[in-house]
Amino acid sequence: MYLIEQKYAKPFLKWAGGKTQLLDQFSKYFPKELKNGKIENYYEPFLGSGAVFFFVAQNYRIEKAFLSDINEELILSFNVVKEDVPILIEELKQLKEEYYSLKEKERESFFYKIRNLYNSSKSKINFSNYSYSWINRAAQMIFLNKTCYNGLFRLNKKGEFNVPFGRYRNPRILDEDNLLRVSEILQITEIYLTDFEQVKNFITHNFFIYFDPPYRPISKTANFTSYSKYDFNDEDQIRLAQLFKELGINGNKLMLSNSDPKNENYFYNYSTFYMN
């Protein structure tokens, strides 16, 4: 069994559905070929916080990893941490110092000031081409993620971040050591903004692919299908189930975690498993 220790890189963002607490349990389901060092390539098409990737990359012999997600803000931030972490750290230092110099009511006003800047500047960001403007945006995203209510990342239909202020006494806005470790680990990756089905364009054979899609609600009142500004609906679940079946060839090893909604009898009701 592998244990998460402080020396390991860990997710730098809080994320709904993150798997940090399940990693030791997940490792029991990993294919033996990964544990024996026979799989060198990893793909995660629903990146989220990246907890499973960080665990796999630091505990097994992975030479190359492909990471993707449809959330453009998430992919922007991961790319910035990979490419320009020293400048990002300096931006976060400035945000941290200003935030901690304020009283609680002033902190709340500062939070909404950054949130408004973050939302109003979105139209100026080209999410397809890396640029210096990405660094400031990534810093703002990390700041909002650490200081908003419950560490949520939620966008409305306009693509605007709308989570309210979280009243934390000492939020950890900057974890410099961890960001440096994360950046180092990300050097083996290629990071893409794309729909999960495009995984077919990147893999060949001898991959371990982990899928962690937005879960289908287990009741009519629950709602966890909203993913970035897009919905991950039943049609997407069916697309994913079909893709999962298709990819279990060419020596690839697959694992998927999903909810098991008892309110509907859908053929894609998954449990955590991997395909030989």
PDB file of C-alpha atoms in Angstrom:
ATOM      1  CA  MET A   1       0.000   0.000   0.000  1.00  0.00           C
ATOM      2  CA  TYR A   2       1.241   3.482  -0.859  1.00  0.00           C
ATOM      3  CA  LEU A   3       0.685   6.374   1.496  1.00  0.00           C
ATOM      4  CA  ILE A   4       0.457  10.041   0.604  1.00  0.00           C
ATOM      5  CA  GLU A   5       3.290  11.925   2.325  1.00  0.00           C
ATOM      6  CA  GLN A   6       4.129  15.608   2.485  1.00  0.00           C
ATOM      7  CA  LYS A   7       7.080  15.187   0.142  1.00  0.00           C
ATOM      8  CA  TYR A   8       4.687  14.187  -2.625  1.00  0.00           C
ATOM      9  CA  ALA A   9       3.082  16.665  -4.987  1.00  0.00           C
ATOM     10  CA  LYS A  10      -0.599  16.955  -4.229  1.00  0.00           C
ATOM     11  CA  PRO A  11      -3.498  18.755  -5.944  1.00  0.00           C
ATOM     12  CA  PHE A  12      -3.063  22.517  -5.898  1.00  0.00           C
ATOM     13  CA  LEU A  13      -6.795  23.154  -6.342  1.00  0.00           C
ATOM     14  CA  LYS A  14      -9.785  22.122  -4.280  1.00  0.00           C
ATOM     15  CA  TRP A  15     -12.195  20.316  -6.582  1.00  0.00           C
ATOM     16  CA  ALA A  16     -15.623  18.768  -6.205  1.00  0.00           C
ATOM     17  CA  GLY A  17     -15.348  14.997  -6.418  1.00  0.00           C
ATOM     18  CA  GLY A  18     -11.596  14.941  -5.778  1.00  0.00           C
ATOM     19  CA  LYS A  19     -10.216  11.467  -5.052  1.00  0.00           C
ATOM     20  CA  THR A  20      -7.419  12.191  -2.574  1.00  0.00           C
ATOM     21  CA  GLN A  21      -9.141  10.295   0.245  1.00  0.00           C
ATOM     22  CA  LEU A  22      -9.670   7.219  -1.942  1.00  0.00           C
ATOM     23  CA  LEU A  23      -6.180   6.740  -3.365  1.00  0.00           C
ATOM     24  CA  ASP A  24      -5.113   3.854  -1.162  1.00  0.00           C
ATOM     25  CA  GLN A  25      -8.376   2.095  -1.955  1.00  0.00           C
ATOM     26  CA  PHE A  26      -8.030   2.856  -5.671  1.00  0.00           C
ATOM     27  CA  SER A  27      -4.533   1.409  -5.799  1.00  0.00           C
ATOM     28  CA  LYS A  28      -5.997  -2.037  -5.122  1.00  0.00           C
ATOM     29  CA  TYR A  29      -7.832  -1.815  -8.459  1.00  0.00           C
ATOM     30  CA  PHE A  30      -4.881  -0.635 -10.542  1.00  0.00           C
ATOM     31  CA  PRO A  31      -3.803  -3.167 -13.198  1.00  0.00           C
ATOM     32  CA  LYS A  32      -0.915  -5.437 -12.286  1.00  0.00           C
ATOM     33  CA  GLU A  33       0.941  -4.295 -15.401  1.00  0.00           C
ATOM     34  CA  LEU A  34       1.116  -0.788 -13.933  1.00  0.00           C
ATOM     35  CA  LYS A  35       2.434  -2.124 -10.631  1.00  0.00           C
ATOM     36  CA  ASN A  36       4.991  -4.288 -12.449  1.00  0.00           C
ATOM     37  CA  GLY A  37       6.340  -1.354 -14.463  1.00  0.00           C
ATOM     38  CA  LYS A  38       5.054  -2.647 -17.802  1.00  0.00           C
ATOM     39  CA  ILE A  39       2.771   0.324 -18.489  1.00  0.00           C
ATOM     40  CA  GLU A  40       4.584   3.582 -19.219  1.00  0.00           C
ATOM     41  CA  ASN A  41       1.756   5.812 -20.485  1.00  0.00           C
ATOM     42  CA  TYR A  42      -1.125   7.319 -18.536  1.00  0.00           C
ATOM     43  CA  TYR A  43      -4.230   9.206 -19.688  1.00  0.00           C
ATOM     44  CA  GLU A  44      -6.830  11.015 -17.605  1.00  0.00           C
ATOM     45  CA  PRO A  45      -9.568  12.712 -19.679  1.00  0.00           C
ATOM     46  CA  PHE A  46     -11.538  14.113 -16.705  1.00  0.00           C
ATOM     47  CA  LEU A  47      -8.640  15.807 -14.958  1.00  0.00           C
ATOM     48  CA  GLY A  48     -10.303  17.695 -12.103  1.00  0.00           C
ATOM     49  CA  SER A  49      -7.816  18.163  -9.270  1.00  0.00           C
ATOM     50  CA  GLY A  50      -5.500  15.553 -10.778  1.00  0.00           C
ATOM     51  CA  ALA A  51      -5.265  13.567  -7.516  1.00  0.00           C
ATOM     52  CA  VAL A  52      -5.134  10.176  -9.239  1.00  0.00           C
ATOM     53  CA  PHE A  53      -2.554  11.385 -11.771  1.00  0.00           C
ATOM     54  CA  PHE A  54      -0.251  12.730  -9.047  1.00  0.00           C
ATOM     55  CA  PHE A  55      -0.518   9.461  -7.152  1.00  0.00           C
ATOM     56  CA  VAL A  56       0.175   7.301 -10.212  1.00  0.00           C
ATOM     57  CA  ALA A  57       3.032   9.472 -11.481  1.00  0.00           C
ATOM     58  CA  GLN A  58       4.824   9.403  -8.123  1.00  0.00           C
ATOM     59  CA  ASN A  59       4.292   5.765  -7.222  1.00  0.00           C
ATOM     60  CA  TYR A  60       4.663   3.966 -10.548  1.00  0.00           C
ATOM     61  CA  ARG A  61       7.024   4.019 -13.505  1.00  0.00           C
ATOM     62  CA  ILE A  62       5.168   6.431 -15.793  1.00  0.00           C
ATOM     63  CA  GLU A  63       7.207   8.071 -18.545  1.00  0.00           C
ATOM     64  CA  LYS A  64       4.463  10.028 -20.296  1.00  0.00           C
ATOM     65  CA  ALA A  65       1.040  11.280 -19.226  1.00  0.00           C
ATOM     66  CA  PHE A  66      -1.745  12.893 -21.212  1.00  0.00           C
ATOM     67  CA  LEU A  67      -4.198  14.996 -19.224  1.00  0.00           C
ATOM     68  CA  SER A  68      -7.332  16.643 -20.542  1.00  0.00           C
ATOM     69  CA  ASP A  69     -10.577  18.254 -19.467  1.00  0.00           C
ATOM     70  CA  ILE A  70     -13.347  20.327 -20.999  1.00  0.00           C
ATOM     71  CA  ASN A  71     -13.006  22.993 -18.310  1.00  0.00           C
ATOM     72  CA  GLU A  72     -10.940  25.719 -19.941  1.00  0.00           C
ATOM     73  CA  GLU A  73     -10.075  27.491 -16.682  1.00  0.00           C
ATOM     74  CA  LEU A  74      -8.771  24.279 -15.157  1.00  0.00           C
ATOM     75  CA  ILE A  75      -6.594  23.448 -18.175  1.00  0.00           C
ATOM     76  CA  LEU A  76      -5.272  27.010 -18.262  1.00  0.00           C
ATOM     77  CA  SER A  77      -4.171  26.768 -14.627  1.00  0.00           C
ATOM     78  CA  PHE A  78      -2.488  23.384 -15.041  1.00  0.00           C
ATOM     79  CA  ASN A  79      -0.555  24.660 -18.042  1.00  0.00           C
ATOM     80  CA  VAL A  80       0.598  27.745 -16.142  1.00  0.00           C
ATOM     81  CA  VAL A  81       1.830  25.655 -13.211  1.00  0.00           C
ATOM     82  CA  LYS A  82       3.708  23.482 -15.681  1.00  0.00           C
ATOM     83  CA  GLU A  83       5.251  26.305 -17.742  1.00  0.00           C
ATOM     84  CA  ASP A  84       5.634  29.376 -15.509  1.00  0.00           C
ATOM     85  CA  VAL A  85       5.414  28.415 -11.848  1.00  0.00           C
ATOM     86  CA  PRO A  86       8.003  30.984 -10.570  1.00  0.00           C
ATOM     87  CA  ILE A  87       6.015  33.923 -11.974  1.00  0.00           C
ATOM     88  CA  LEU A  88       2.750  32.375 -10.762  1.00  0.00           C
ATOM     89  CA  ILE A  89       4.183  32.103  -7.258  1.00  0.00           C
ATOM     90  CA  GLU A  90       5.115  35.793  -7.287  1.00  0.00           C
ATOM     91  CA  GLU A  91       1.580  36.748  -8.368  1.00  0.00           C
ATOM     92  CA  LEU A  92       0.107  34.609  -5.591  1.00  0.00           C
ATOM     93  CA  LYS A  93       2.486  36.158  -3.061  1.00  0.00           C
ATOM     94  CA  GLN A  94       1.134  39.605  -3.912  1.00  0.00           C
ATOM     95  CA  LEU A  95      -2.477  38.434  -3.596  1.00  0.00           C
ATOM     96  CA  LYS A  96      -1.714  36.683  -0.310  1.00  0.00           C
ATOM     97  CA  GLU A  97       0.061  39.691   1.207  1.00  0.00           C
ATOM     98  CA  GLU A  98      -2.704  42.096   0.256  1.00  0.00           C
ATOM     99  CA  TYR A  99      -5.433  39.734   1.490  1.00  0.00           C
ATOM    100  CA  TYR A 100      -3.786  39.104   4.869  1.00  0.00           C
ATOM    101  CA  SER A 101      -3.208  42.811   5.428  1.00  0.00           C
ATOM    102  CA  LEU A 102      -6.967  43.385   5.482  1.00  0.00           C
ATOM    103  CA  LYS A 103      -9.626  43.021   8.147  1.00  0.00           C
ATOM    104  CA  GLU A 104     -12.420  40.484   7.612  1.00  0.00           C
ATOM    105  CA  LYS A 105     -14.919  42.864   5.999  1.00  0.00           C
ATOM    106  CA  GLU A 106     -12.192  44.279   3.780  1.00  0.00           C
ATOM    107  CA  ARG A 107     -11.151  40.744   2.830  1.00  0.00           C
ATOM    108  CA  GLU A 108     -14.676  40.057   1.645  1.00  0.00           C
ATOM    109  CA  SER A 109     -14.643  43.190  -0.519  1.00  0.00           C
ATOM    110  CA  PHE A 110     -11.232  42.221  -1.888  1.00  0.00           C
ATOM    111  CA  PHE A 111     -12.530  38.749  -2.764  1.00  0.00           C
ATOM    112  CA  TYR A 112     -15.416  40.198  -4.785  1.00  0.00           C
ATOM    113  CA  LYS A 113     -13.072  42.666  -6.447  1.00  0.00           C
ATOM    114  CA  ILE A 114     -10.874  39.776  -7.681  1.00  0.00           C
ATOM    115  CA  ARG A 115     -13.946  37.767  -8.659  1.00  0.00           C
ATOM    116  CA  ASN A 116     -15.269  40.664 -10.741  1.00  0.00           C
ATOM    117  CA  LEU A 117     -11.877  41.132 -12.419  1.00  0.00           C
ATOM    118  CA  TYR A 118     -11.716  37.411 -13.118  1.00  0.00           C
ATOM    119  CA  ASN A 119     -15.151  37.378 -14.748  1.00  0.00           C
ATOM    120  CA  SER A 120     -14.838  40.647 -16.673  1.00  0.00           C
ATOM    121  CA  SER A 121     -11.462  39.721 -18.204  1.00  0.00           C
ATOM    122  CA  LYS A 122     -12.561  36.329 -19.521  1.00  0.00           C
ATOM    123  CA  SER A 123     -13.533  37.662 -22.942  1.00  0.00           C
ATOM    124  CA  LYS A 124      -9.942  38.833 -23.429  1.00  0.00           C
ATOM    125  CA  ILE A 125      -8.433  35.391 -22.829  1.00  0.00           C
ATOM    126  CA  ASN A 126      -7.578  33.143 -25.740  1.00  0.00           C
ATOM    127  CA  PHE A 127      -7.802  29.696 -24.174  1.00  0.00           C
ATOM    128  CA  SER A 128      -6.319  28.075 -27.277  1.00  0.00           C
ATOM    129  CA  ASN A 129      -2.946  29.848 -27.245  1.00  0.00           C
ATOM    130  CA  TYR A 130      -0.707  30.083 -24.206  1.00  0.00           C
ATOM    131  CA  SER A 131       0.173  33.662 -23.303  1.00  0.00           C
ATOM    132  CA  TYR A 132       1.512  35.750 -20.408  1.00  0.00           C
ATOM    133  CA  SER A 133      -2.058  36.791 -19.533  1.00  0.00           C
ATOM    134  CA  TRP A 134      -2.722  33.208 -18.505  1.00  0.00           C
ATOM    135  CA  ILE A 135      -0.435  33.562 -15.478  1.00  0.00           C
ATOM    136  CA  ASN A 136      -2.434  36.346 -13.875  1.00  0.00           C
ATOM    137  CA  ARG A 137      -5.664  34.474 -14.554  1.00  0.00           C
ATOM    138  CA  ALA A 138      -4.313  31.272 -13.008  1.00  0.00           C
ATOM    139  CA  ALA A 139      -3.265  33.236  -9.907  1.00  0.00           C
ATOM    140  CA  GLN A 140      -6.748  34.719  -9.627  1.00  0.00           C
ATOM    141  CA  MET A 141      -8.333  31.288 -10.034  1.00  0.00           C
ATOM    142  CA  ILE A 142      -6.173  29.741  -7.314  1.00  0.00           C
ATOM    143  CA  PHE A 143      -6.875  32.708  -5.011  1.00  0.00           C
ATOM    144  CA  LEU A 144     -10.631  32.404  -5.553  1.00  0.00           C
ATOM    145  CA  ASN A 145     -10.476  28.637  -5.119  1.00  0.00           C
ATOM    146  CA  LYS A 146      -8.754  28.996  -1.733  1.00  0.00           C
ATOM    147  CA  THR A 147     -10.910  31.832  -0.398  1.00  0.00           C
ATOM    148  CA  CYS A 148     -14.376  31.081  -1.759  1.00  0.00           C
ATOM    149  CA  TYR A 149     -17.089  29.161   0.056  1.00  0.00           C
ATOM    150  CA  ASN A 150     -16.163  25.498   0.539  1.00  0.00           C
ATOM    151  CA  GLY A 151     -13.503  25.576  -2.178  1.00  0.00           C
ATOM    152  CA  LEU A 152     -16.102  25.158  -4.909  1.00  0.00           C
ATOM    153  CA  PHE A 153     -15.502  25.897  -8.571  1.00  0.00           C
ATOM    154  CA  ARG A 154     -18.866  26.701 -10.093  1.00  0.00           C
ATOM    155  CA  LEU A 155     -19.745  28.654 -13.221  1.00  0.00           C
ATOM    156  CA  ASN A 156     -23.098  29.961 -14.337  1.00  0.00           C
ATOM    157  CA  LYS A 157     -24.377  29.503 -17.880  1.00  0.00           C
ATOM    158  CA  LYS A 158     -22.483  32.619 -18.956  1.00  0.00           C
ATOM    159  CA  GLY A 159     -19.257  31.001 -17.827  1.00  0.00           C
ATOM    160  CA  GLU A 160     -18.875  33.365 -14.855  1.00  0.00           C
ATOM    161  CA  PHE A 161     -17.472  32.233 -11.519  1.00  0.00           C
ATOM    162  CA  ASN A 162     -20.287  32.753  -9.009  1.00  0.00           C
ATOM    163  CA  VAL A 163     -19.222  31.109  -5.733  1.00  0.00           C
ATOM    164  CA  PRO A 164     -19.553  33.479  -2.744  1.00  0.00           C
ATOM    165  CA  PHE A 165     -16.898  34.470  -0.249  1.00  0.00           C
ATOM    166  CA  GLY A 166     -15.753  31.862   2.284  1.00  0.00           C
ATOM    167  CA  ARG A 167     -15.069  33.152   5.773  1.00  0.00           C
ATOM    168  CA  TYR A 168     -11.826  31.299   6.474  1.00  0.00           C
ATOM    169  CA  ARG A 169      -9.480  32.747   9.062  1.00  0.00           C
ATOM    170  CA  ASN A 170      -6.229  31.598   7.460  1.00  0.00           C
ATOM    171  CA  PRO A 171      -6.796  30.208   3.955  1.00  0.00           C
ATOM    172  CA  ARG A 172      -3.652  28.773   2.380  1.00  0.00           C
ATOM    173  CA  ILE A 173      -3.560  30.954  -0.704  1.00  0.00           C
ATOM    174  CA  LEU A 174       0.010  29.994  -1.556  1.00  0.00           C
ATOM    175  CA  ASP A 175       1.713  26.637  -1.004  1.00  0.00           C
ATOM    176  CA  GLU A 176       4.981  27.406  -2.747  1.00  0.00           C
ATOM    177  CA  ASP A 177       6.727  24.108  -2.077  1.00  0.00           C
ATOM    178  CA  ASN A 178       3.807  22.097  -3.403  1.00  0.00           C
ATOM    179  CA  LEU A 179       3.455  24.232  -6.537  1.00  0.00           C
ATOM    180  CA  LEU A 180       7.127  23.643  -7.309  1.00  0.00           C
ATOM    181  CA  ARG A 181       6.697  19.887  -6.831  1.00  0.00           C
ATOM    182  CA  VAL A 182       3.561  19.878  -8.992  1.00  0.00           C
ATOM    183  CA  SER A 183       5.354  21.774 -11.755  1.00  0.00           C
ATOM    184  CA  GLU A 184       8.168  19.246 -11.714  1.00  0.00           C
ATOM    185  CA  ILE A 185       5.751  16.321 -12.003  1.00  0.00           C
ATOM    186  CA  LEU A 186       3.847  18.030 -14.827  1.00  0.00           C
ATOM    187  CA  GLN A 187       6.964  18.074 -17.016  1.00  0.00           C
ATOM    188  CA  ILE A 188       6.102  14.535 -18.182  1.00  0.00           C
ATOM    189  CA  THR A 189       2.641  15.625 -19.307  1.00  0.00           C
ATOM    190  CA  GLU A 190       0.816  16.971 -22.313  1.00  0.00           C
ATOM    191  CA  ILE A 191      -2.257  18.914 -21.223  1.00  0.00           C
ATOM    192  CA  TYR A 192      -5.227  19.456 -23.520  1.00  0.00           C
ATOM    193  CA  LEU A 193      -8.534  21.313 -23.526  1.00  0.00           C
ATOM    194  CA  THR A 194     -10.848  18.792 -25.138  1.00  0.00           C
ATOM    195  CA  ASP A 195     -13.902  16.579 -24.795  1.00  0.00           C
ATOM    196  CA  PHE A 196     -13.244  13.188 -23.199  1.00  0.00           C
ATOM    197  CA  GLU A 197     -14.048  11.315 -26.423  1.00  0.00           C
ATOM    198  CA  GLN A 198     -10.953  12.789 -28.070  1.00  0.00           C
ATOM    199  CA  VAL A 199      -8.878  10.383 -25.993  1.00  0.00           C
ATOM    200  CA  LYS A 200      -9.076   8.147 -29.075  1.00  0.00           C
ATOM    201  CA  ASN A 201      -6.839  10.610 -30.940  1.00  0.00           C
ATOM    202  CA  PHE A 202      -4.013  10.365 -28.408  1.00  0.00           C
ATOM    203  CA  ILE A 203      -3.701   6.786 -27.292  1.00  0.00           C
ATOM    204  CA  THR A 204      -2.161   3.888 -29.167  1.00  0.00           C
ATOM    205  CA  HIS A 205      -1.505   0.899 -26.931  1.00  0.00           C
ATOM    206  CA  ASN A 206      -0.048   0.063 -23.536  1.00  0.00           C
ATOM    207  CA  PHE A 207      -1.898   2.895 -21.768  1.00  0.00           C
ATOM    208  CA  PHE A 208      -3.523   3.005 -18.369  1.00  0.00           C
ATOM    209  CA  ILE A 209      -6.588   5.239 -18.724  1.00  0.00           C
ATOM    210  CA  TYR A 210      -8.561   6.466 -15.719  1.00  0.00           C
ATOM    211  CA  PHE A 211     -12.023   7.993 -16.195  1.00  0.00           C
ATOM    212  CA  ASP A 212     -13.694  10.061 -13.464  1.00  0.00           C
ATOM    213  CA  PRO A 213     -16.720  11.746 -15.078  1.00  0.00           C
ATOM    214  CA  PRO A 214     -19.225  14.002 -13.310  1.00  0.00           C
ATOM    215  CA  TYR A 215     -21.518  11.625 -11.487  1.00  0.00           C
ATOM    216  CA  ARG A 216     -25.140  11.098 -12.328  1.00  0.00           C
ATOM    217  CA  PRO A 217     -27.386  12.329  -9.469  1.00  0.00           C
ATOM    218  CA  ILE A 218     -28.564   9.551  -7.160  1.00  0.00           C
ATOM    219  CA  SER A 219     -31.863  11.346  -6.524  1.00  0.00           C
ATOM    220  CA  LYS A 220     -34.138  13.807  -8.260  1.00  0.00           C
ATOM    221  CA  THR A 221     -33.159  16.594  -5.864  1.00  0.00           C
ATOM    222  CA  ALA A 222     -29.411  16.044  -6.210  1.00  0.00           C
ATOM    223  CA  ASN A 223     -27.600  17.817  -9.027  1.00  0.00           C
ATOM    224  CA  PHE A 224     -23.988  17.132  -9.870  1.00  0.00           C
ATOM    225  CA  THR A 225     -24.239  17.063 -13.653  1.00  0.00           C
ATOM    226  CA  SER A 226     -23.144  20.639 -14.205  1.00  0.00           C
ATOM    227  CA  TYR A 227     -19.543  20.531 -15.328  1.00  0.00           C
ATOM    228  CA  SER A 228     -17.875  23.890 -15.973  1.00  0.00           C
ATOM    229  CA  LYS A 229     -20.457  25.818 -18.014  1.00  0.00           C
ATOM    230  CA  TYR A 230     -21.570  22.619 -19.730  1.00  0.00           C
ATOM    231  CA  ASP A 231     -23.891  19.872 -18.588  1.00  0.00           C
ATOM    232  CA  PHE A 232     -22.734  16.274 -18.426  1.00  0.00           C
ATOM    233  CA  ASN A 233     -26.012  14.535 -19.107  1.00  0.00           C
ATOM    234  CA  ASP A 234     -27.323  11.031 -19.771  1.00  0.00           C
ATOM    235  CA  GLU A 235     -26.307  11.173 -23.428  1.00  0.00           C
ATOM    236  CA  ASP A 236     -22.743  11.905 -22.355  1.00  0.00           C
ATOM    237  CA  GLN A 237     -22.839   8.983 -19.926  1.00  0.00           C
ATOM    238  CA  ILE A 238     -23.878   6.726 -22.793  1.00  0.00           C
ATOM    239  CA  ARG A 239     -21.091   8.101 -25.013  1.00  0.00           C
ATOM    240  CA  LEU A 240     -18.645   7.384 -22.230  1.00  0.00           C
ATOM    241  CA  ALA A 241     -19.882   3.826 -21.743  1.00  0.00           C
ATOM    242  CA  GLN A 242     -19.496   3.134 -25.464  1.00  0.00           C
ATOM    243  CA  LEU A 243     -16.011   4.662 -25.504  1.00  0.00           C
ATOM    244  CA  PHE A 244     -14.990   2.580 -22.508  1.00  0.00           C
ATOM    245  CA  LYS A 245     -15.939  -0.597 -24.350  1.00  0.00           C
ATOM    246  CA  GLU A 246     -14.051   0.468 -27.489  1.00  0.00           C
ATOM    247  CA  LEU A 247     -10.821   1.293 -25.674  1.00  0.00           C
ATOM    248  CA  GLY A 248     -10.402  -2.045 -23.990  1.00  0.00           C
ATOM    249  CA  ILE A 249      -8.301  -3.307 -26.877  1.00  0.00           C
ATOM    250  CA  ASN A 250      -4.689  -2.909 -28.045  1.00  0.00           C
ATOM    251  CA  GLY A 251      -3.340  -3.791 -24.620  1.00  0.00           C
ATOM    252  CA  ASN A 252      -4.836  -0.772 -22.843  1.00  0.00           C
ATOM    253  CA  LYS A 253      -5.943  -0.992 -19.218  1.00  0.00           C
ATOM    254  CA  LEU A 254      -8.997   0.982 -18.138  1.00  0.00           C
ATOM    255  CA  MET A 255     -10.474   2.081 -14.839  1.00  0.00           C
ATOM    256  CA  LEU A 256     -13.592   4.151 -14.242  1.00  0.00           C
ATOM    257  CA  SER A 257     -15.292   5.518 -11.138  1.00  0.00           C
ATOM    258  CA  ASN A 258     -18.906   6.595 -11.246  1.00  0.00           C
ATOM    259  CA  SER A 259     -22.019   6.697  -9.111  1.00  0.00           C
ATOM    260  CA  ASP A 260     -24.498   3.841  -9.027  1.00  0.00           C
ATOM    261  CA  PRO A 261     -27.859   5.642  -9.252  1.00  0.00           C
ATOM    262  CA  LYS A 262     -30.549   3.298  -7.998  1.00  0.00           C
ATOM    263  CA  ASN A 263     -33.338   5.555  -9.218  1.00  0.00           C
ATOM    264  CA  GLU A 264     -32.886   4.533 -12.869  1.00  0.00           C
ATOM    265  CA  ASN A 265     -32.037   1.260 -14.611  1.00  0.00           C
ATOM    266  CA  TYR A 266     -29.428   2.527 -17.069  1.00  0.00           C
ATOM    267  CA  PHE A 267     -27.008   0.118 -18.678  1.00  0.00           C
ATOM    268  CA  TYR A 268     -24.072   2.366 -17.869  1.00  0.00           C
ATOM    269  CA  ASN A 269     -24.469   2.152 -14.074  1.00  0.00           C
ATOM    270  CA  TYR A 270     -20.817   1.780 -13.122  1.00  0.00           C
ATOM    271  CA  SER A 271     -18.918   0.844 -10.041  1.00  0.00           C
ATOM    272  CA  THR A 272     -15.157   1.379  -9.736  1.00  0.00           C
ATOM    273  CA  PHE A 273     -13.455  -1.275 -11.823  1.00  0.00           C
ATOM    274  CA  TYR A 274     -10.850  -1.881 -14.502  1.00  0.00           C
ATOM    275  CA  MET A 275     -11.026  -3.902 -17.690  1.00  0.00           C
ATOM    276  CA  ASN A 276      -8.423  -6.575 -18.478  1.00  0.00           C
TER     277      ASN A 276
END
